[in-house]
Amino acid sequence: MIICTRDCYDGCIFDSGYSPARSAPTLGFTCSRGRSDLPRNGVNRVESALVDGKEVDVAEAIRRAARAMRAEVDRDPGGILHLNYDGNQGLLTWYYPARLFTAMGASRTDYSICSAEGHAAIGAHYGTSAGALPEEFPGYGAVVLWAFPASVSAPHIWRSISRAEKVSIDVRISDTSRRSRRAIVVRPGSDVFLAMGVIRALLEEGLATGEVSHVRELEEFVMAHTMEELSSAAGVREDEVRWLARFYAEERPLTLIGFALGRSPNGGDAISLISLIPALVGLRRGFYYSNSMGLGIDFNYLRGYHMGGGSRVVGMAHLREELESGRIRLVYAWNMNPVVTMPGGPSILEAVEEGRISLIAHDPFLSETARAADIVLPAPTFLEKEDVGYSYWHDYLVFNEPVAPPRGVPEPDAVRAIAREAGISHPLLEEDPWRAVEVAIRGTGVTLDELRSRGAVRVRNYPPPSPRDGELLLVFTSHPLYTNTQFREVHGRPEPIVHTHDVDGEVVLETDLGSARVIAVADPGTPPGVAWMYKSALVDLDGRSINGLLGGVAGPYAGTPVLNGVAVRLRRSGRRGRGEGEPRRPGDPPEGS
Ligand SMILES: Nc1nc2c(c(=O)[nH]1)N[C@H]1C(S)=C(S)[C@@H](COP(=O)(O)OP(=O)(O)OC[C@H]3O[C@@H](n4cnc5c(=O)[nH]c(N)nc54)[C@H](O)[C@@H]3O)O[C@H]1N2
Ligand SMILES: Nc1nc2c(c(=O)[nH]1)N[C@H]1C(S)=C(S)[C@@H](COP(=O)(O)OP(=O)(O)OC[C@H]3O[C@@H](n4cnc5c(=O)[nH]c(N)nc54)[C@H](O)[C@@H]3O)O[C@H]1N2
Ligand SMILES: [Mo]
């Protein structure tokens, strides 16, 4: 199989004949870019290694690169900066090569250019930025596309929401806006005020039915400004802000949060607040931003950060200052065209022209960066090499197989050869790249062997939504007198008691799958946020099994149903239970019915 490994939501999967896979998420079609890869594969390629513009063999270019890097390592490894981003999202192409620089103690960037701001802003609330999965998208009758022109930037996402009522929020009328039921136009960088206005209206109008922690602080924060102030700061009429709040309350839409927001003024704050709106209207994981952090891939392991993080982190916003300071003396770029795509990118050209830095580039194509480089190494495209690819939307890992003859030198081979020539030996580079991939994907529940044989496999450990305030993680344990449902003939039917940290009385436990009426008993040995029951006391006060609340989630090894640690909501039913006034002690034998 093949996965289009470029930086894009859809991560199109192709069969071995290079036709778009018919099954979800690719649905048998690809975009213009996906169709253009084969025709462009022969155009503008780096045909051979280059040193000072002259063709040399790859071995010679590697020796020259190694010599230049060795000299800098001896002087100050922090003077070497590696620049790489997402030209190809393969684990071997993008991530593994960073090990050379981790091993040398070189400077690195913070990889902040595209999506980092939002990952951090959402993660601060939810513990992870991972949101709804593609299969959940079609289930939504309504979708808010917040700075997310999906009709262009993510055609498969767009297809998956084709039947939904759409609201687009952008700073202009985009193609997506034109094809949405309603287009809201905000002033650039002012979405944070629109989000505050929506939250304010939801709270004011009693439409916030969901539970969000620290809601009082949130309320104080948004109430500090009048609706008029918020609406004029956002450049959106007050009635439109209120309309959007009611749309949220009534339609309970999925919110797609675009990366571009994170690259705007106040963008992190905007994303942070936008991500809370679905929770305020009672949706669990009712947003999507990027799911890459939920797949269980250990990107840090691939880059070798478990053995140190390099010497210094250069913020991607500050490349120009860094180059002008003279501290950086060698730049190694792969999988990125920083001369064009980095803010301050042209300062790389100036630094090369003025002899302040040496520039080494590894790219399949003669990019602006490759054209300016002192040393250029030819790279294979994703059509020409094996790799493992992933998407930040869907949850398939794909073993990428070449469909065209190999060209150039694969990235892991290049960095290991440079290390050998430069006399840098380090366990990070001794570990075989495929072995590193095998270790890095352990957390996904998918093995490399399985990937090789099946081509595309869904990750098995996508994170369950984390518990919210008012939710308990329910677990079960054995009872001394019973085996599961047996021995009720002798000891009677055990009461459905749920042991909690501090709740007594009759309560209702709920999940999205069902509810059960049970008796809560406070037990100081049960921590806050946790609840437990005997697995022989599953029949609730209405004679139904607690297992009506569970199911649908399986373990990665053998498919064992997840029964423990499932989040349940606990609601007092109003009636007081039998335990009132004389709380039962945990471990008390149950009473017969
Ligand atoms: N065809 C195609 N698809 C792509 C890419 C590509 O280059 N071509 N690039 C891929 C990559 S790298 C990424 S990161 C994603 C990005 O994909 P998206 O996050 O979906 O966004 P962009 O396509 O960058 O478009 C940004 C949108 O945000 C709007 N915008 C700008 N500032 C603001 C603001 O302050 N508030 C609001 N509300 N809107 C604002 C712009 O008008 C624009 O419509 O797309 C990926 N998909
Ligand atoms: N002003 C402004 N600047 C922006 C943005 C913006 O919206 N406005 N968007 C930003 C965003 S969202 C992003 S993600 C970045 C993207 O920045 P880049 O990652 O630099 O973007 P690409 O043009 O995709 O460049 C990737 C390079 O990788 C090369 N490449 C492709 N496949 C391979 C491979 O298999 N191996 C190797 N070694 N190289 C390969 C390509 O030939 C290309 O030269 O740009 C950012 N820059
Ligand atoms: Mo991006």
XYZ file of C-alpha atoms and ligand atoms in Angstrom, residues 7 85-86 113-115 259 263 392, ligand 3:
10
model
C 1.419 17.314 5.307
C 9.316 19.854 8.744
C 6.619 17.865 7.074
C 5.392 26.436 12.762
C 2.155 24.654 12.018
C 0.017 23.056 14.725
C -4.463 25.173 12.388
C -0.719 31.062 13.828
C -3.479 13.498 11.781
Mo 0.920 23.027 8.126
